Amino acid sequence: MHRKTILLADDDIGLRAGLETLLTLTGYEVIEASDGMKALELYRIYRPDVLVCDMKMPIMNGDMVFKVLKADPNVRSLNFILMSGAADATAVAMSAGIPVTNILQKPFFVENLLRLIEDVLNQAGQA
């Protein structure tokens, strides 16, 4: 069984570093992106099992990353989690077609992120 790969996209380097350490210690392989455009590029190269993406980032926001990947005919399955500290995150995510169950409101407990990753993988039959 191969290690599941998580693409972690967030412009907050401290949050990214902390989550990268946690996810690696939990057994995931982690790839990092600091903006939405880099997330798209890395997604297309590595095809991660889950994309954990911040809502507000430089160059391209997380909801737009989701829309672009969802419209890409080469992306067959998209396991996407949106992180956000914005009050309107649910409305923005829903307008982009992101399932409400895949939104993680910042600040969050790391246990909630780990549980959501497992839930997303289980829904996709990849756990």
GROMACS .gro file of N, CA and C in nm:
model
  381
    1MET      N    1   0.083  -0.118   0.000
    1MET     CA    2   0.000   0.000   0.000
    1MET      C    3   0.089   0.126   0.000
    2HIS      N    4   0.062   0.217  -0.093
    2HIS     CA    5   0.144   0.337  -0.100
    2HIS      C    6   0.095   0.442   0.000
    3ARG      N    7   0.186   0.529   0.040
    3ARG     CA    8   0.149   0.639   0.129
    3ARG      C    9   0.061   0.737   0.052
    4LYS      N   10  -0.043   0.784   0.113
    4LYS     CA   11  -0.132   0.882   0.052
    4LYS      C   12  -0.060   1.016   0.045
    5THR      N   13  -0.081   1.087  -0.065
    5THR     CA   14  -0.016   1.215  -0.086
    5THR      C   15  -0.115   1.329  -0.065
    6ILE      N   16  -0.072   1.427   0.012
    6ILE     CA   17  -0.152   1.546   0.038
    6ILE      C   18  -0.081   1.665  -0.024
    7LEU      N   19  -0.152   1.740  -0.107
    7LEU     CA   20  -0.101   1.869  -0.155
    7LEU      C   21  -0.159   1.974  -0.062
    8LEU      N   22  -0.072   2.046   0.006
    8LEU     CA   23  -0.110   2.147   0.104
    8LEU      C   24  -0.081   2.285   0.046
    9ALA      N   25  -0.186   2.363   0.020
    9ALA     CA   26  -0.169   2.495  -0.042
    9ALA      C   27  -0.217   2.602   0.056
   10ASP      N   28  -0.123   2.683   0.102
   10ASP     CA   29  -0.154   2.794   0.193
   10ASP      C   30  -0.038   2.893   0.186
   11ASP      N   31  -0.070   3.022   0.188
   11ASP     CA   32   0.035   3.123   0.181
   11ASP      C   33   0.098   3.150   0.317
   12ASP      N   34   0.042   3.097   0.424
   12ASP     CA   35   0.097   3.114   0.559
   12ASP      C   36   0.204   3.007   0.581
   13ILE      N   37   0.330   3.049   0.574
   13ILE     CA   38   0.441   2.953   0.581
   13ILE      C   39   0.445   2.881   0.715
   14GLY      N   40   0.409   2.949   0.823
   14GLY     CA   41   0.409   2.886   0.954
   14GLY      C   42   0.304   2.776   0.964
   15LEU      N   43   0.184   2.805   0.916
   15LEU     CA   44   0.077   2.704   0.917
   15LEU      C   45   0.116   2.587   0.827
   16ARG      N   46   0.169   2.617   0.709
   16ARG     CA   47   0.210   2.511   0.617
   16ARG      C   48   0.315   2.421   0.681
   17ALA      N   49   0.414   2.481   0.747
   17ALA     CA   50   0.522   2.403   0.809
   17ALA      C   51   0.467   2.314   0.920
   18GLY      N   52   0.380   2.370   1.002
   18GLY     CA   53   0.322   2.291   1.112
   18GLY      C   54   0.237   2.176   1.061
   19LEU      N   55   0.153   2.204   0.962
   19LEU     CA   56   0.067   2.099   0.906
   19LEU      C   57   0.149   1.995   0.830
   20GLU      N   58   0.255   2.039   0.764
   20GLU     CA   59   0.342   1.945   0.691
   20GLU      C   60   0.404   1.846   0.789
   21THR      N   61   0.452   1.897   0.903
   21THR     CA   62   0.511   1.809   1.005
   21THR      C   63   0.407   1.712   1.059
   22LEU      N   64   0.291   1.762   1.094
   22LEU     CA   65   0.183   1.678   1.147
   22LEU      C   66   0.142   1.569   1.047
   23LEU      N   67   0.119   1.610   0.923
   23LEU     CA   68   0.074   1.514   0.822
   23LEU      C   69   0.180   1.410   0.791
   24THR      N   70   0.306   1.451   0.789
   24THR     CA   71   0.416   1.358   0.765
   24THR      C   72   0.426   1.257   0.880
   25LEU      N   73   0.417   1.306   1.004
   25LEU     CA   74   0.422   1.216   1.120
   25LEU      C   75   0.303   1.121   1.124
   26THR      N   76   0.191   1.163   1.062
   26THR     CA   77   0.071   1.079   1.057
   26THR      C   78   0.082   0.973   0.947
   27GLY      N   79   0.183   0.987   0.859
   27GLY     CA   80   0.205   0.885   0.757
   27GLY      C   81   0.176   0.929   0.614
   28TYR      N   82   0.144   1.057   0.596
   28TYR     CA   83   0.118   1.107   0.462
   28TYR      C   84   0.246   1.162   0.399
   29GLU      N   85   0.250   1.158   0.268
   29GLU     CA   86   0.353   1.230   0.193
   29GLU      C   87   0.294   1.367   0.163
   30VAL      N   88   0.371   1.473   0.186
   30VAL     CA   89   0.317   1.609   0.173
   30VAL      C   90   0.395   1.689   0.069
   31ILE      N   91   0.319   1.756  -0.018
   31ILE     CA   92   0.374   1.848  -0.116
   31ILE      C   93   0.315   1.984  -0.080
   32GLU      N   94   0.396   2.089  -0.088
   32GLU     CA   95   0.350   2.221  -0.046
   32GLU      C   96   0.347   2.322  -0.161
   33ALA      N   97   0.244   2.409  -0.155
   33ALA     CA   98   0.233   2.520  -0.250
   33ALA      C   99   0.199   2.646  -0.170
   34SER      N  100   0.256   2.759  -0.211
   34SER     CA  101   0.235   2.885  -0.138
   34SER      C  102   0.131   2.975  -0.204
   35ASP      N  103   0.080   2.935  -0.320
   35ASP     CA  104  -0.025   3.013  -0.386
   35ASP      C  105  -0.108   2.922  -0.475
   36GLY      N  106  -0.219   2.974  -0.524
   36GLY     CA  107  -0.311   2.893  -0.603
   36GLY      C  108  -0.254   2.845  -0.735
   37MET      N  109  -0.177   2.928  -0.801
   37MET     CA  110  -0.120   2.889  -0.930
   37MET      C  111  -0.021   2.774  -0.912
   38LYS      N  112   0.062   2.782  -0.807
   38LYS     CA  113   0.157   2.675  -0.778
   38LYS      C  114   0.082   2.547  -0.741
   39ALA      N  115  -0.031   2.560  -0.670
   39ALA     CA  116  -0.112   2.443  -0.636
   39ALA      C  117  -0.161   2.373  -0.762
   40LEU      N  118  -0.208   2.450  -0.860
   40LEU     CA  119  -0.253   2.391  -0.987
   40LEU      C  120  -0.139   2.317  -1.055
   41GLU      N  121  -0.024   2.381  -1.061
   41GLU     CA  122   0.093   2.321  -1.127
   41GLU      C  123   0.132   2.189  -1.059
   42LEU      N  124   0.141   2.191  -0.925
   42LEU     CA  125   0.182   2.072  -0.852
   42LEU      C  126   0.075   1.963  -0.857
   43TYR      N  127  -0.051   2.003  -0.858
   43TYR     CA  128  -0.158   1.904  -0.868
   43TYR      C  129  -0.145   1.826  -0.999
   44ARG      N  130  -0.121   1.897  -1.107
   44ARG     CA  131  -0.112   1.834  -1.238
   44ARG      C  132   0.012   1.744  -1.250
   45ILE      N  133   0.117   1.777  -1.178
   45ILE     CA  134   0.239   1.696  -1.182
   45ILE      C  135   0.225   1.571  -1.095
   46TYR      N  136   0.180   1.589  -0.970
   46TYR     CA  137   0.183   1.481  -0.872
   46TYR      C  138   0.052   1.404  -0.854
   47ARG      N  139  -0.061   1.461  -0.896
   47ARG     CA  140  -0.192   1.396  -0.878
   47ARG      C  141  -0.210   1.346  -0.735
   48PRO      N  142  -0.210   1.436  -0.637
   48PRO     CA  143  -0.221   1.394  -0.497
   48PRO      C  144  -0.356   1.329  -0.467
   49ASP      N  145  -0.359   1.253  -0.359
   49ASP     CA  146  -0.483   1.188  -0.317
   49ASP      C  147  -0.582   1.291  -0.262
   50VAL      N  148  -0.531   1.395  -0.196
   50VAL     CA  149  -0.615   1.501  -0.140
   50VAL      C  150  -0.544   1.635  -0.158
   51LEU      N  151  -0.622   1.737  -0.193
   51LEU     CA  152  -0.573   1.874  -0.198
   51LEU      C  153  -0.637   1.950  -0.084
   52VAL      N  154  -0.555   1.997   0.010
   52VAL     CA  155  -0.599   2.080   0.121
   52VAL      C  156  -0.556   2.222   0.086
   53CYS      N  157  -0.654   2.310   0.065
   53CYS     CA  158  -0.626   2.439   0.004
   53CYS      C  159  -0.689   2.553   0.085
   54ASP      N  160  -0.611   2.658   0.107
   54ASP     CA  161  -0.662   2.778   0.174
   54ASP      C  162  -0.752   2.855   0.077
   55MET      N  163  -0.848   2.926   0.134
   55MET     CA  164  -0.940   3.006   0.052
   55MET      C  165  -0.869   3.129  -0.006
   56LYS      N  166  -0.807   3.208   0.079
   56LYS     CA  167  -0.747   3.334   0.035
   56LYS      C  168  -0.596   3.317   0.020
   57MET      N  169  -0.550   3.323  -0.105
   57MET     CA  170  -0.407   3.310  -0.134
   57MET      C  171  -0.369   3.406  -0.245
   58PRO      N  172  -0.241   3.436  -0.256
   58PRO     CA  173  -0.196   3.521  -0.367
   58PRO      C  174  -0.217   3.451  -0.503
   59ILE      N  175  -0.228   3.528  -0.604
   59ILE     CA  176  -0.240   3.487  -0.744
   59ILE      C  177  -0.374   3.423  -0.776
   60MET      N  178  -0.415   3.321  -0.697
   60MET     CA  179  -0.543   3.254  -0.723
   60MET      C  180  -0.597   3.199  -0.591
   61ASN      N  181  -0.722   3.231  -0.560
   61ASN     CA  182  -0.785   3.181  -0.438
   61ASN      C  183  -0.823   3.034  -0.451
   62GLY      N  184  -0.847   2.971  -0.336
   62GLY     CA  185  -0.877   2.829  -0.331
   62GLY      C  186  -1.003   2.789  -0.406
   63ASP      N  187  -1.107   2.873  -0.401
   63ASP     CA  188  -1.229   2.838  -0.472
   63ASP      C  189  -1.206   2.836  -0.623
   64MET      N  190  -1.118   2.922  -0.671
   64MET     CA  191  -1.085   2.924  -0.814
   64MET      C  192  -0.999   2.804  -0.852
   65VAL      N  193  -0.909   2.762  -0.763
   65VAL     CA  194  -0.829   2.642  -0.785
   65VAL      C  195  -0.924   2.524  -0.806
   66PHE      N  196  -1.025   2.514  -0.719
   66PHE     CA  197  -1.124   2.406  -0.730
   66PHE      C  198  -1.197   2.412  -0.864
   67LYS      N  199  -1.242   2.530  -0.903
   67LYS     CA  200  -1.316   2.544  -1.029
   67LYS      C  201  -1.231   2.504  -1.149
   68VAL      N  202  -1.106   2.547  -1.150
   68VAL     CA  203  -1.017   2.516  -1.263
   68VAL      C  204  -0.993   2.366  -1.271
   69LEU      N  205  -0.964   2.302  -1.158
   69LEU     CA  206  -0.939   2.158  -1.159
   69LEU      C  207  -1.065   2.079  -1.193
   70LYS      N  208  -1.179   2.124  -1.142
   70LYS     CA  209  -1.306   2.055  -1.169
   70LYS      C  210  -1.340   2.060  -1.319
   71ALA      N  211  -1.301   2.168  -1.385
   71ALA     CA  212  -1.329   2.184  -1.528
   71ALA      C  213  -1.227   2.113  -1.617
   72ASP      N  214  -1.117   2.067  -1.559
   72ASP     CA  215  -1.010   2.002  -1.635
   72ASP      C  216  -1.050   1.859  -1.669
   73PRO      N  217  -1.063   1.825  -1.797
   73PRO     CA  218  -1.104   1.689  -1.835
   73PRO      C  219  -1.002   1.582  -1.795
   74ASN      N  220  -0.879   1.622  -1.765
   74ASN     CA  221  -0.777   1.526  -1.723
   74ASN      C  222  -0.784   1.494  -1.575
   75VAL      N  223  -0.866   1.567  -1.500
   75VAL     CA  224  -0.883   1.543  -1.356
   75VAL      C  225  -1.010   1.461  -1.338
   76ARG      N  226  -0.993   1.334  -1.313
   76ARG     CA  227  -1.108   1.244  -1.303
   76ARG      C  228  -1.174   1.249  -1.167
   77SER      N  229  -1.094   1.262  -1.064
   77SER     CA  230  -1.146   1.261  -0.928
   77SER      C  231  -1.072   1.368  -0.848
   78LEU      N  232  -1.147   1.453  -0.780
   78LEU     CA  233  -1.085   1.565  -0.707
   78LEU      C  234  -1.129   1.558  -0.561
   79ASN      N  235  -1.036   1.519  -0.474
   79ASN     CA  236  -1.061   1.516  -0.330
   79ASN      C  237  -1.007   1.646  -0.273
   80PHE      N  238  -1.097   1.737  -0.241
   80PHE     CA  239  -1.062   1.876  -0.212
   80PHE      C  240  -1.116   1.917  -0.076
   81ILE      N  241  -1.029   1.977   0.005
   81ILE     CA  242  -1.068   2.035   0.134
   81ILE      C  243  -1.030   2.182   0.131
   82LEU      N  244  -1.125   2.268   0.163
   82LEU     CA  245  -1.103   2.412   0.164
   82LEU      C  246  -1.090   2.460   0.307
   83MET      N  247  -0.979   2.528   0.339
   83MET     CA  248  -0.959   2.590   0.470
   83MET      C  249  -0.985   2.739   0.456
   84SER      N  250  -1.050   2.796   0.556
   84SER     CA  251  -1.076   2.940   0.548
   84SER      C  252  -1.105   2.999   0.685
   85GLY      N  253  -1.058   3.121   0.701
   85GLY     CA  254  -1.091   3.199   0.820
   85GLY      C  255  -1.198   3.302   0.790
   86ALA      N  256  -1.241   3.309   0.667
   86ALA     CA  257  -1.340   3.409   0.624
   86ALA      C  258  -1.479   3.372   0.673
   87ALA      N  259  -1.554   3.473   0.711
   87ALA     CA  260  -1.691   3.452   0.760
   87ALA      C  261  -1.781   3.399   0.649
   88ASP      N  262  -1.753   3.437   0.525
   88ASP     CA  263  -1.838   3.396   0.412
   88ASP      C  264  -1.785   3.273   0.339
   89ALA      N  265  -1.698   3.197   0.403
   89ALA     CA  266  -1.634   3.082   0.337
   89ALA      C  267  -1.735   2.981   0.285
   90THR      N  268  -1.836   2.950   0.364
   90THR     CA  269  -1.933   2.850   0.322
   90THR      C  270  -2.008   2.894   0.197
   91ALA      N  271  -2.050   3.019   0.194
   91ALA     CA  272  -2.124   3.070   0.078
   91ALA      C  273  -2.036   3.070  -0.047
   92VAL      N  274  -1.913   3.115  -0.033
   92VAL     CA  275  -1.821   3.119  -0.147
   92VAL      C  276  -1.791   2.977  -0.196
   93ALA      N  277  -1.766   2.887  -0.102
   93ALA     CA  278  -1.736   2.748  -0.140
   93ALA      C  279  -1.855   2.683  -0.210
   94MET      N  280  -1.974   2.705  -0.156
   94MET     CA  281  -2.092   2.645  -0.217
   94MET      C  282  -2.115   2.699  -0.358
   95SER      N  283  -2.089   2.827  -0.379
   95SER     CA  284  -2.106   2.885  -0.512
   95SER      C  285  -2.005   2.827  -0.611
   96ALA      N  286  -1.892   2.778  -0.560
   96ALA     CA  287  -1.791   2.715  -0.646
   96ALA      C  288  -1.820   2.567  -0.666
   97GLY      N  289  -1.916   2.513  -0.591
   97GLY     CA  290  -1.949   2.372  -0.603
   97GLY      C  291  -1.874   2.283  -0.506
   98ILE      N  292  -1.806   2.343  -0.410
   98ILE     CA  293  -1.732   2.265  -0.310
   98ILE      C  294  -1.832   2.215  -0.205
   99PRO      N  295  -1.833   2.086  -0.177
   99PRO     CA  296  -1.926   2.034  -0.076
   99PRO      C  297  -1.905   2.100   0.060
  100VAL      N  298  -2.014   2.136   0.125
  100VAL     CA  299  -2.008   2.202   0.256
  100VAL      C  300  -1.930   2.116   0.356
  101THR      N  301  -1.941   1.986   0.344
  101THR     CA  302  -1.871   1.896   0.436
  101THR      C  303  -1.721   1.900   0.418
  102ASN      N  304  -1.672   1.960   0.311
  102ASN     CA  305  -1.528   1.968   0.285
  102ASN      C  306  -1.469   2.104   0.317
  103ILE      N  307  -1.538   2.182   0.399
  103ILE     CA  308  -1.489   2.314   0.440
  103ILE      C  309  -1.442   2.305   0.584
  104LEU      N  310  -1.320   2.352   0.607
  104LEU     CA  311  -1.262   2.353   0.741
  104LEU      C  312  -1.240   2.497   0.782
  105GLN      N  313  -1.317   2.541   0.882
  105GLN     CA  314  -1.311   2.680   0.927
  105GLN      C  315  -1.188   2.700   1.016
  106LYS      N  316  -1.106   2.801   0.984
  106LYS     CA  317  -0.991   2.837   1.068
  106LYS      C  318  -1.039   2.927   1.180
  107PRO      N  319  -0.980   2.919   1.297
  107PRO     CA  320  -0.882   2.818   1.340
  107PRO      C  321  -0.951   2.684   1.363
  108PHE      N  322  -0.874   2.577   1.350
  108PHE     CA  323  -0.931   2.443   1.365
  108PHE      C  324  -0.837   2.357   1.448
  109PHE      N  325  -0.893   2.251   1.502
  109PHE     CA  326  -0.813   2.151   1.572
  109PHE      C  327  -0.757   2.056   1.467
  110VAL      N  328  -0.631   2.015   1.485
  110VAL     CA  329  -0.568   1.928   1.386
  110VAL      C  330  -0.642   1.795   1.374
  111GLU      N  331  -0.704   1.752   1.483
  111GLU     CA  332  -0.782   1.628   1.478
  111GLU      C  333  -0.895   1.640   1.376
  112ASN      N  334  -0.954   1.760   1.366
  112ASN     CA  335  -1.062   1.781   1.269
  112ASN      C  336  -1.010   1.772   1.126
  113LEU      N  337  -0.890   1.824   1.101
  113LEU     CA  338  -0.831   1.814   0.968
  113LEU      C  339  -0.803   1.667   0.935
  114LEU      N  340  -0.742   1.595   1.027
  114LEU     CA  341  -0.711   1.454   1.002
  114LEU      C  342  -0.837   1.373   0.977
  115ARG      N  343  -0.941   1.398   1.054
  115ARG     CA  344  -1.068   1.327   1.037
  115ARG      C  345  -1.129   1.361   0.900
  116LEU      N  346  -1.122   1.488   0.861
  116LEU     CA  347  -1.178   1.529   0.732
  116LEU      C  348  -1.101   1.466   0.616
  117ILE      N  349  -0.970   1.458   0.627
  117ILE     CA  350  -0.890   1.393   0.523
  117ILE      C  351  -0.933   1.246   0.510
  118GLU      N  352  -0.946   1.178   0.622
  118GLU     CA  353  -0.990   1.038   0.619
  118GLU      C  354  -1.130   1.025   0.561
  119ASP      N  355  -1.220   1.116   0.599
  119ASP     CA  356  -1.357   1.113   0.545
  119ASP      C  357  -1.358   1.130   0.393
  120VAL      N  358  -1.278   1.224   0.345
  120VAL     CA  359  -1.271   1.250   0.201
  120VAL      C  360  -1.216   1.128   0.128
  121LEU      N  361  -1.112   1.067   0.184
  121LEU     CA  362  -1.054   0.948   0.123
  121LEU      C  363  -1.154   0.831   0.125
  122ASN      N  364  -1.227   0.816   0.237
  122ASN     CA  365  -1.327   0.710   0.246
  122ASN      C  366  -1.439   0.730   0.145
  123GLN      N  367  -1.484   0.853   0.129
  123GLN     CA  368  -1.591   0.883   0.031
  123GLN      C  369  -1.544   0.849  -0.109
  124ALA      N  370  -1.416   0.867  -0.135
  124ALA     CA  371  -1.363   0.838  -0.268
  124ALA      C  372  -1.320   0.691  -0.283
  125GLY      N  373  -1.334   0.615  -0.174
  125GLY     CA  374  -1.293   0.474  -0.179
  125GLY      C  375  -1.144   0.455  -0.182
  126GLN      N  376  -1.068   0.552  -0.126
  126GLN     CA  377  -0.922   0.547  -0.132
  126GLN      C  378  -0.857   0.527   0.003
  127ALA      N  379  -0.934   0.513   0.108
  127ALA     CA  380  -0.873   0.502   0.242
  127ALA      C  381  -0.803   0.369   0.262
   0.00000   0.00000   0.00000
